[in-house]
mmCIF file of C-alpha atoms and ligand atoms in Angstrom:
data_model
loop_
_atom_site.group_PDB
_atom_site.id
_atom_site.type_symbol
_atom_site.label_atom_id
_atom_site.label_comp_id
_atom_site.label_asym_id
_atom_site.label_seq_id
_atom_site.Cartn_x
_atom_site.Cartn_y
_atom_site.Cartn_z
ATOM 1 C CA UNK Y 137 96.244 2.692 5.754
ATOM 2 C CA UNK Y 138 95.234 2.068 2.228
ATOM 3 C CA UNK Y 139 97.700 -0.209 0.064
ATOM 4 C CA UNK Y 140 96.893 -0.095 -4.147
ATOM 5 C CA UNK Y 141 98.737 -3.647 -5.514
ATOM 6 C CA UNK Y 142 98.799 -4.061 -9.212
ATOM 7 C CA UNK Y 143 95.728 -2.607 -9.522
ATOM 8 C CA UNK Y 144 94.296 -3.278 -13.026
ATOM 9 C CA UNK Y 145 90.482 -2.263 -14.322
ATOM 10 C CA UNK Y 146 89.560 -3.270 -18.136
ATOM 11 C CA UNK Y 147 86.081 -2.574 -18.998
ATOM 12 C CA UNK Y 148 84.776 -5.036 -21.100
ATOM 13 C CA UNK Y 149 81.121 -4.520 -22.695
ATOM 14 C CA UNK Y 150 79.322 -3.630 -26.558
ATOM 15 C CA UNK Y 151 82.486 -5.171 -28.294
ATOM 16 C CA UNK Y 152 84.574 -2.503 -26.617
ATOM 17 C CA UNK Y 153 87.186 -3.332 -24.647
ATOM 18 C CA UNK Y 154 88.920 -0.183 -22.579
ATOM 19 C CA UNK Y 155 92.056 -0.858 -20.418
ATOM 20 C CA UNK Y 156 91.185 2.304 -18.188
ATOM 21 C CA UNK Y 157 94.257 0.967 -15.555
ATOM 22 C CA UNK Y 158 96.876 -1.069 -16.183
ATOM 23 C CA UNK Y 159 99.563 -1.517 -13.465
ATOM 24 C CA UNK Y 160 98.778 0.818 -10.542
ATOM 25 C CA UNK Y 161 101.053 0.340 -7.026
ATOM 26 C CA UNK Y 162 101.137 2.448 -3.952
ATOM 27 C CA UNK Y 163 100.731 3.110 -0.814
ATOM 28 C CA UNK Y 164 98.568 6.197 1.522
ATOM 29 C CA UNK Y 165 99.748 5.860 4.908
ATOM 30 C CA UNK Y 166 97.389 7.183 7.904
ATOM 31 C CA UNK Y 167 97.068 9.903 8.477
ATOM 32 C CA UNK Y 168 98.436 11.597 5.460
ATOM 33 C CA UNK Y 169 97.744 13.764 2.747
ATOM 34 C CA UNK Y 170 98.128 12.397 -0.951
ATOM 35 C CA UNK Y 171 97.192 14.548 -4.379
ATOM 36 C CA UNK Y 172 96.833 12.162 -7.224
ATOM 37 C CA UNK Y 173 97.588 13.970 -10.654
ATOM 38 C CA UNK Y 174 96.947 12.672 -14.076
ATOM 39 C CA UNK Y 175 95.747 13.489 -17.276
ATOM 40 C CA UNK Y 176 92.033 13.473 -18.324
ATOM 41 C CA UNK Y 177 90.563 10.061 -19.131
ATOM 42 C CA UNK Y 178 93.906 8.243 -17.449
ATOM 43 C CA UNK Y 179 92.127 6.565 -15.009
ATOM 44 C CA UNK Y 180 91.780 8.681 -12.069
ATOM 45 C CA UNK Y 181 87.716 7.795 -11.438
ATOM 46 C CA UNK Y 182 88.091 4.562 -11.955
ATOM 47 C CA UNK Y 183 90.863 3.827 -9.609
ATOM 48 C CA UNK Y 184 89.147 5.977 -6.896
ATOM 49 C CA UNK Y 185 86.005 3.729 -7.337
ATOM 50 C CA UNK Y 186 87.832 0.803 -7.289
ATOM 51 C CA UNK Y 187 89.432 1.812 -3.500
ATOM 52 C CA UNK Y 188 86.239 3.212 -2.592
ATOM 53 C CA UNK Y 189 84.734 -0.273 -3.321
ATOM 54 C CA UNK Y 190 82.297 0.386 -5.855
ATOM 55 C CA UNK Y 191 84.059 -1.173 -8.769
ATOM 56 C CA UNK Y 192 85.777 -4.705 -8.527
ATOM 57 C CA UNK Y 193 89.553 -4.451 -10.083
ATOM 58 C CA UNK Y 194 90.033 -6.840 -12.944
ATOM 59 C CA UNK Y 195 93.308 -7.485 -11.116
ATOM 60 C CA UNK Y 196 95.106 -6.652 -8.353
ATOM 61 C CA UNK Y 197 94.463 -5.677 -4.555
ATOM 62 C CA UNK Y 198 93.042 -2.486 -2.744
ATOM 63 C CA UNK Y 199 93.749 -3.127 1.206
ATOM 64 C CA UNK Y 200 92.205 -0.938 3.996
ATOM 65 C CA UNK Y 201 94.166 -1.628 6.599
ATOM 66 C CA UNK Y 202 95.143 -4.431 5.328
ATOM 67 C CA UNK Y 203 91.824 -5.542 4.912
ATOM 68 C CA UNK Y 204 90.676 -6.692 1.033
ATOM 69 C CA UNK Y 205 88.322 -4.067 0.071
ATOM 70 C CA UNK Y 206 85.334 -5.676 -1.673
ATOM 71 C CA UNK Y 207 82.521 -3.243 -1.167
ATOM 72 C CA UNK Y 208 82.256 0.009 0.297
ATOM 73 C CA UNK Y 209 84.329 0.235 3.325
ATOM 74 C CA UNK Y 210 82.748 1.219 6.939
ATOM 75 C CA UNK Y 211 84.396 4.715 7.838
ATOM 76 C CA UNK Y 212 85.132 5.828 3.946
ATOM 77 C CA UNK Y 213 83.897 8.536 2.700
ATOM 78 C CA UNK Y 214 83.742 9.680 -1.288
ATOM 79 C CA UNK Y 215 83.254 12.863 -2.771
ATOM 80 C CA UNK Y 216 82.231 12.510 -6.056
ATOM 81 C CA UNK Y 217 83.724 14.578 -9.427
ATOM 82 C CA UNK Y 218 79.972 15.601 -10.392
ATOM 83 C CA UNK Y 219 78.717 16.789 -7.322
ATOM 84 C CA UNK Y 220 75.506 18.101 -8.818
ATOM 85 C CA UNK Y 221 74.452 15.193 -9.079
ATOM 86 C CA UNK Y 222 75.355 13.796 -6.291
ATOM 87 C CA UNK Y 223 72.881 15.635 -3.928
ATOM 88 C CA UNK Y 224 69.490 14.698 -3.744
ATOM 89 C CA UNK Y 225 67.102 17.482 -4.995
ATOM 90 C CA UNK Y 226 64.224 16.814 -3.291
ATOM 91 C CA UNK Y 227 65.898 16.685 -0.012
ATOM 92 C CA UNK Y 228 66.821 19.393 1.790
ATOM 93 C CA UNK Y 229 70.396 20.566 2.526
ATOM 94 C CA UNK Y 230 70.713 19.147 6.050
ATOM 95 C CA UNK Y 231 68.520 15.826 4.867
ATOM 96 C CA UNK Y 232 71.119 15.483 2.201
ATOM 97 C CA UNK Y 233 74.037 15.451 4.613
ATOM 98 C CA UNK Y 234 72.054 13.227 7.045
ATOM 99 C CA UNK Y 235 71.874 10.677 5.073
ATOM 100 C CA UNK Y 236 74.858 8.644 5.339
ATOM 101 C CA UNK Y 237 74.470 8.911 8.877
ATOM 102 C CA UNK Y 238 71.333 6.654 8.901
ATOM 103 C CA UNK Y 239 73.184 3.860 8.714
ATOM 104 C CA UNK Y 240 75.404 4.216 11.753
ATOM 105 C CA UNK Y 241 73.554 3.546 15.079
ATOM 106 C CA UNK Y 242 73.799 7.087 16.169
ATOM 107 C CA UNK Y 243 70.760 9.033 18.193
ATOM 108 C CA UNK Y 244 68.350 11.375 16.164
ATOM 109 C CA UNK Y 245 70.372 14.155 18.195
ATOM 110 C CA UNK Y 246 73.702 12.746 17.719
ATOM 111 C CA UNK Y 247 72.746 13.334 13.942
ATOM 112 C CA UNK Y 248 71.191 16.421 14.272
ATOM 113 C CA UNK Y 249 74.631 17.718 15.576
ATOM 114 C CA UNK Y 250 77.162 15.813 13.529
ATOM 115 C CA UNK Y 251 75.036 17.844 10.971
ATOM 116 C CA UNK Y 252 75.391 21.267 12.407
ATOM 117 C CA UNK Y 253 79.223 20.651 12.989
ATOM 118 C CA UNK Y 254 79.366 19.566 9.653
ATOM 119 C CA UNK Y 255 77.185 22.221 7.821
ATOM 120 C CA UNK Y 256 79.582 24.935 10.289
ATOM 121 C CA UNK Y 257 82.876 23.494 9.277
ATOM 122 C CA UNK Y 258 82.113 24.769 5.449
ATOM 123 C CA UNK Y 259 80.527 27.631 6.435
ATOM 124 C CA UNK Y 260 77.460 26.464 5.618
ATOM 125 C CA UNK Y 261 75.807 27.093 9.031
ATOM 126 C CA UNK Y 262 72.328 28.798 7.475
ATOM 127 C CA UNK Y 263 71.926 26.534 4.985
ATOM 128 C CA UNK Y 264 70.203 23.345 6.296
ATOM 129 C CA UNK Y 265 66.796 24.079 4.915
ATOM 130 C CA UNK Y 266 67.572 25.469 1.507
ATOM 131 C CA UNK Y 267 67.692 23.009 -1.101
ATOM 132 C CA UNK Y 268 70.850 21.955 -3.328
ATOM 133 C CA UNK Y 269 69.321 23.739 -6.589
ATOM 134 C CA UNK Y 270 68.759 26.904 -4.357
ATOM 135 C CA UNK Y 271 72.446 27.157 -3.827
ATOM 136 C CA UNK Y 272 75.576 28.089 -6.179
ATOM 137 C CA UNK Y 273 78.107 25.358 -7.556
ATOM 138 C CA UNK Y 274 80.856 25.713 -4.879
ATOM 139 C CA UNK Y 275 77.966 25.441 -2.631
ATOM 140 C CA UNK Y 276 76.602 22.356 -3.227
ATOM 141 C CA UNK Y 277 80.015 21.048 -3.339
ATOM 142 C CA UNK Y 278 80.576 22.446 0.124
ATOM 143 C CA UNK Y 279 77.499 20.523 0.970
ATOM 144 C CA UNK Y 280 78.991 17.388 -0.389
ATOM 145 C CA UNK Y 281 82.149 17.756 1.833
ATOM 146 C CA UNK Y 282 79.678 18.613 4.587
ATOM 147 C CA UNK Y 283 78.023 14.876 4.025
ATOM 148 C CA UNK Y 284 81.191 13.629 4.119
ATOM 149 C CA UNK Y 285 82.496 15.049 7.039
ATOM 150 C CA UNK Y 286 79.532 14.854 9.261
ATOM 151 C CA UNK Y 287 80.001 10.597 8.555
ATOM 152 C CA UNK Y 288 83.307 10.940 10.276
ATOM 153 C CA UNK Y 289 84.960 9.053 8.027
ATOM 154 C CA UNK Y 290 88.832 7.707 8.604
ATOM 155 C CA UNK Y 291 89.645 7.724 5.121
ATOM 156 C CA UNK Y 292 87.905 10.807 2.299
ATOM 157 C CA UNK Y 293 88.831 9.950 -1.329
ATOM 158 C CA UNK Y 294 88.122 13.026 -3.035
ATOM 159 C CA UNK Y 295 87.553 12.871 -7.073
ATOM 160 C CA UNK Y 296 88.542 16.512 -8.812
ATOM 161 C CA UNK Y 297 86.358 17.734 -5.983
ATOM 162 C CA UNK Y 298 86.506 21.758 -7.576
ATOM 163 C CA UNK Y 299 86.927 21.162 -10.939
ATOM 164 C CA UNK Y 300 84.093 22.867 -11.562
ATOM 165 C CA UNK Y 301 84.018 25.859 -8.679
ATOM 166 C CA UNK Y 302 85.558 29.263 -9.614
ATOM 167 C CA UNK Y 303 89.148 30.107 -8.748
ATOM 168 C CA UNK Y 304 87.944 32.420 -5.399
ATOM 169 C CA UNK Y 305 85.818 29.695 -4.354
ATOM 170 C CA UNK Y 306 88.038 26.785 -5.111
ATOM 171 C CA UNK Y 307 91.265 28.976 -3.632
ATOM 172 C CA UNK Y 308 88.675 28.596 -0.194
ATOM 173 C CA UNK Y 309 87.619 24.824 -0.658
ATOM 174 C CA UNK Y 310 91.588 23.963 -0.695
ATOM 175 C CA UNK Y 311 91.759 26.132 2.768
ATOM 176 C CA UNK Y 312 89.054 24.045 3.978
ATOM 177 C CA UNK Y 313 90.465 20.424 2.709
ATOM 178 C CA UNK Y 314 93.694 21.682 4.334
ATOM 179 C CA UNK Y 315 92.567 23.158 7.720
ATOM 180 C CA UNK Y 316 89.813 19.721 7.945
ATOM 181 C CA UNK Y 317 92.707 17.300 7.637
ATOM 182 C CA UNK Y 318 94.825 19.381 10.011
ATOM 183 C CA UNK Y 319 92.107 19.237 12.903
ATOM 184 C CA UNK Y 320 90.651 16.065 12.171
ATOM 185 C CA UNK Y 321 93.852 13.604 11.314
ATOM 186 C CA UNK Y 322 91.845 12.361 8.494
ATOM 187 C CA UNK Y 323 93.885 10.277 5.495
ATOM 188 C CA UNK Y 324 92.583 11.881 2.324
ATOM 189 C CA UNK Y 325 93.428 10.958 -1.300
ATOM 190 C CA UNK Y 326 92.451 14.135 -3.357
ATOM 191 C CA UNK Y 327 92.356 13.108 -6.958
ATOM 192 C CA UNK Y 328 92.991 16.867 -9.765
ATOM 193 C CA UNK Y 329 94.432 17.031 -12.702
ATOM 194 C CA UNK Y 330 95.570 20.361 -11.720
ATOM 195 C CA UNK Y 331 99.052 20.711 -10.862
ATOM 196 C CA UNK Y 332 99.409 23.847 -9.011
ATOM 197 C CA UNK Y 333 96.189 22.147 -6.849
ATOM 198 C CA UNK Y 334 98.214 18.725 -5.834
ATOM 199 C CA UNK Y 335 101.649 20.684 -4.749
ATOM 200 C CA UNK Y 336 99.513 23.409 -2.920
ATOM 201 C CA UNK Y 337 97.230 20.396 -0.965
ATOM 202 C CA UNK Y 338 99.495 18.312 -0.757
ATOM 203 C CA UNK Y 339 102.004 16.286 1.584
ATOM 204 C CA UNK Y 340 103.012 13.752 -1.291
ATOM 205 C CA UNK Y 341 102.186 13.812 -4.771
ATOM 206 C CA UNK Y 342 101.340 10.686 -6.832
ATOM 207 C CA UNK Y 343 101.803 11.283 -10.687
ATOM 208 C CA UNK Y 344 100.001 9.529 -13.373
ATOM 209 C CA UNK Y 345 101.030 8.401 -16.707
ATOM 210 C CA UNK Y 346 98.533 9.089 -19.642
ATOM 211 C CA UNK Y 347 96.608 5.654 -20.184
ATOM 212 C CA UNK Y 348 97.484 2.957 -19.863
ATOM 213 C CA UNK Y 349 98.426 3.928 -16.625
ATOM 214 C CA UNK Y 350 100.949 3.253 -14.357
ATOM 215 C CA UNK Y 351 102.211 5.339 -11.686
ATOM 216 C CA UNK Y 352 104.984 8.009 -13.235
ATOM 217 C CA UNK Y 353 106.443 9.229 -9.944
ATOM 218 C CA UNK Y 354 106.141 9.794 -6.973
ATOM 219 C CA UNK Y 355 107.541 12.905 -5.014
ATOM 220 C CA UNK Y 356 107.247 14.231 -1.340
ATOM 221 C CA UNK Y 357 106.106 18.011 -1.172
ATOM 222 C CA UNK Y 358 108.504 19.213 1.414
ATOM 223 C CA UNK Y 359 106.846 22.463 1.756
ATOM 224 C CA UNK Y 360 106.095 23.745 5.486
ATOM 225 C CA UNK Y 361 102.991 22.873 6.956
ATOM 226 C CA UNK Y 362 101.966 26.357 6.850
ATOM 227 C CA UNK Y 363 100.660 26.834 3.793
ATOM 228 C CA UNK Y 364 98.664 30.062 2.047
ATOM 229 C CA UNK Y 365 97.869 31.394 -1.355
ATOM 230 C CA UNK Y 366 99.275 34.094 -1.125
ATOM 231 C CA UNK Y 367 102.764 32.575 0.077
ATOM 232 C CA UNK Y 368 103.003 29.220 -0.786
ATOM 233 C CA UNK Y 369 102.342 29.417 -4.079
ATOM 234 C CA UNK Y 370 104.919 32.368 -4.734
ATOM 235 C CA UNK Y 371 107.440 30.407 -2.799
ATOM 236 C CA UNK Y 372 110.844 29.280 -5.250
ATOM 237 C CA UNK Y 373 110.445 25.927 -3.608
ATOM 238 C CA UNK Y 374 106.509 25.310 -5.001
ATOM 239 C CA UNK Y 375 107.883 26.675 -8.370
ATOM 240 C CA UNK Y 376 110.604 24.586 -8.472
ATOM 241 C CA UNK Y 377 107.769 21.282 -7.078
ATOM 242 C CA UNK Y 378 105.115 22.072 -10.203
ATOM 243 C CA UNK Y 379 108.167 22.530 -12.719
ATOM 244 C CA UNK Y 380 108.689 19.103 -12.161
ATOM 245 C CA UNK Y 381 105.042 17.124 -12.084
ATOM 246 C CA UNK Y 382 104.568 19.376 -15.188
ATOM 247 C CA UNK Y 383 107.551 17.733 -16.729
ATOM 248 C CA UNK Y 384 107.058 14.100 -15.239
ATOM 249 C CA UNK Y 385 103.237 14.069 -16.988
ATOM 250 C CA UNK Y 386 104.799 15.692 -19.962
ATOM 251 C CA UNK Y 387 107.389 12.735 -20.420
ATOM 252 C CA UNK Y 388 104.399 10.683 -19.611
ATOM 253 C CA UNK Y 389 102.558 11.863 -22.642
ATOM 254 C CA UNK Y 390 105.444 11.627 -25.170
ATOM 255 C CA UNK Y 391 105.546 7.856 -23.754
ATOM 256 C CA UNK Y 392 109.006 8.318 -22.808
ATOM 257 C CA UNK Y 393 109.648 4.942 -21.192
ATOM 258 C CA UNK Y 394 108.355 5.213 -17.611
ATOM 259 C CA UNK Y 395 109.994 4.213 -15.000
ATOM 260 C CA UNK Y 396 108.338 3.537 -11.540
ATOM 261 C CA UNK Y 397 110.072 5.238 -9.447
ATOM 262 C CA UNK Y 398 109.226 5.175 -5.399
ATOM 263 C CA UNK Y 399 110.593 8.447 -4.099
ATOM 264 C CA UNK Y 400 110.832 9.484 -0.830
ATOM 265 C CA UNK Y 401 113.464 12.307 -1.237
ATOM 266 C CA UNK Y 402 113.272 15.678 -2.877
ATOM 267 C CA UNK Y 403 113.386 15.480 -6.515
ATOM 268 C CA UNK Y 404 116.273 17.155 -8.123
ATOM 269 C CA UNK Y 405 116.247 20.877 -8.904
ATOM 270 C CA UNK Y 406 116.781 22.866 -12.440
HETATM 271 N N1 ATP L 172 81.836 2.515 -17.226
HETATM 272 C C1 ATP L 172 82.754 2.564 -18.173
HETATM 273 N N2 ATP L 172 82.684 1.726 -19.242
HETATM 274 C C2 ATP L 172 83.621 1.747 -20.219
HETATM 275 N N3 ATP L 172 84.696 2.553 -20.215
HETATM 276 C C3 ATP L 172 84.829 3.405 -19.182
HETATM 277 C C4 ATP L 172 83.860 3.465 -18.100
HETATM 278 N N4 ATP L 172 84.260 4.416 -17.209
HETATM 279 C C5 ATP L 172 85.406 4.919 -17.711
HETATM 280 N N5 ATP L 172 85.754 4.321 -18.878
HETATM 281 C C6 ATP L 172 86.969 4.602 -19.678
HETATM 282 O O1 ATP L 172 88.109 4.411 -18.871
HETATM 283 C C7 ATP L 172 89.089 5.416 -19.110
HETATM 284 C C8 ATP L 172 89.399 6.155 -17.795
HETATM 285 O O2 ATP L 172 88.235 6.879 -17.383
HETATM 286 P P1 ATP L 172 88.194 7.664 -15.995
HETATM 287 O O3 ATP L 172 86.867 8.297 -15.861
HETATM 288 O O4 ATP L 172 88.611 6.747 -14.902
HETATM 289 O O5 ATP L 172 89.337 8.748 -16.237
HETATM 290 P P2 ATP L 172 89.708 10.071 -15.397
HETATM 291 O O6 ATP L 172 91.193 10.080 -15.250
HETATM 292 O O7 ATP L 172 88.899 10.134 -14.158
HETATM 293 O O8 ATP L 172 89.269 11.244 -16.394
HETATM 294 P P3 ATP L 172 88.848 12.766 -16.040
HETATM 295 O O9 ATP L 172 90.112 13.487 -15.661
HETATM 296 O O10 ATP L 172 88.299 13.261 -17.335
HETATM 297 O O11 ATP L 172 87.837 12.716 -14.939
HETATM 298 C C9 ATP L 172 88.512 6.306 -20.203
HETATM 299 O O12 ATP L 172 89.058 5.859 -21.430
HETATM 300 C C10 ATP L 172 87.026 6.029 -20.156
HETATM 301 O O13 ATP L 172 86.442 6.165 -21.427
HETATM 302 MG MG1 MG L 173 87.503 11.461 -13.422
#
C-alpha cells in the first residue's frame, strides 16, 4: 500500500542546514497496522509529512500504491501531533469534521451522516455544536480522529496522536484506534515515541534510530489480536516485545553501528 524508498529530507534555509532524514526504507502493506517509534526530534514529523504529501523528500520515493506521491493523496487522511491547533475555533465541532468532506462530491445529507457516524464512533455523539475550545484535550483530539474518519480515508497516518491526552483517556483513544482499524480495514501508520504505545497498537513495529535516521529494526508484534490493558500489557510476551524496542533505540542512541535489518520473525528472547 504505501512503499518509503530512500527517503531523505534536509532542510536547507537561514544558513542552517538540518539533515532531519537520512536513509529511510520500508514498506506498510494494506490493510495493516504499523507503530513507528523513535526518539524526539529523529524525524518522525517530517517523514509523516513527506508520505502524507505535504513536504517534497530531498531524495527518495513515497509510493501509494505504487503511485509517486507528490501532493496530498485522495483517500489519506492525517492526524496531526498538535491537534489544538488543528481544529478550527470558530467552527463548530461538526463544521470542523465536515470539512474535509467538502471536497468529495458527496450530498449535504451524505455529509451530515458521515458526520454523525463519525462524531458516534468516538463517542462524541452530543458534541456537534459545541466548539473545540469548549471541550477537554482528549476531546478535541477525538474530534480530530472524528474528521478523519468521517473522510473515509484508505490510508490514516497518525503523528503522536495522544501525546498530550492523560493516561485514562489515551488508554481509551488506543481502544478506539484499535477497534476503528478492526471494523473498518483501514492501513494506519501511528507514529509515538512511546514504547509500551507501539507494541500495545501494534501489528508491526518500525524502530527509529536517533538522527540521522535510518530505520533500526523492524519486528512483527505477534501478540493475539485480542488485545486489552488490562491483559495485554501484563502478558510475558509484551514484556519480553518492549524489552527489546527499548534496547534496539538504546543501541541506536549509543550509535552502535546500525544495521538495517528487515525482520519478519520474532526477535530473539532474553
Ligand atoms: N521546517 C523545518 N525547518 C528546519 N528544520 C526542521 C523543520 N522541521 C523540523 N526540523 C528539524 O528536523 C529534525 C526532525 O524534526 P521532526 O519534527 O521531524 O522530529 P520528530 O521525530 O517528529 O520529533 P518529536 O518526537 O519531538 O515530535 C529536528 O532536528 C528539527 O529541528
Ligand atoms: Mg513530531
Amino acid at each position: 500500500m504505501l512503499d518509503v524508498r530512500g527517503l531523505k529530507k534536509v532542510y536547507e534555509g537561514s544558513g542552517r542546514r538540518v539533515e532531519a532524514v537520512r536513509d529511510l526504507t520500508f514498506t506498510v502493506e494494506a490493510g495493516e497496522l504499523v507503530c513507528l517509534v523513535g526518539p524526539s526530534g529523529c524525524g518522525k514529523t517530517t517523514l509523516l509529512k513527506c508520505m502524507g504529501g505535504l513536504l517534497a523528500p530531498t531524495a527518495g520515493d513515497v509510493l501509494l500504491e505504487g503511485r509517486r506521491v507528490t501532493g496530498p493523496p485522495p483517500g489519506m487522511a492525517f492526524v496531526f501531533q498538535e491537534y489544538g491547533r488543528s481544529l478550527f475555533p470558530w467552527m463548530r465541532v461538526g463544521e470542523n469534521v465536515e470539512l474535509p468532506l467538502k471536497q468529495k462530491n458527496l450530498s449535504r445529507s451524505r455529509r451530515r451522516e458521515l458526520v454523525a457516524d463519525a462524531l458516534r464512533s468516538v463517542g462524541l455523539a452530543d458534541a456537534a455544536g459545541a466548539y473545540p475550545w469548549q471541550l477537554s484535550g482528549g476531546m478535541q483530539q477525538r474530534v480530530a480522529i472524528a474528521r478523519a474518519l468521517a473522510y473515509e480515508p484508505r490510508v490514516l497516518l497518525m503523528d503522536e496522536p495522544f501525546a498530550a491526552v492523560d493516561a485514562q483517556t489515551r488508554a481509551d483513544l488506543e481502544d478506539l484506534v484499535r477497534g476503528l482499524w478492526r471494523e473498518r480495514g483501514i492501513t494506519i501508520l501511528f507514529v509515538t515515541h512511546d514504547i509500551d504505545e507501539a507494541v500495545y497498537l501494534g501489528e508491526r513495529v518500525v524502530v527509529l534510530s536517533a538522527s540521522p535516521t535510518v530505520v533500526q529494526e523492524q519486528l512483527k508484534v505477534d501478540l493475539p489480536d485480542e488485545r486489552d490493558q488490562l491483559h495485554t500489557r501484563v502478558a510475558p510476551r509484551f514484556a519480553e516485545l518492549r524489552t527489546h524496542v527499548y534496547e534496539q533505540i538504546q543501541a541506536a542512541k549509543r550509535g552502535t553501528p546500525v544495521v538495517t535489518v528487515t525482520k519478519s520473525d520474532t526477535p530473539p528472547l532474553h
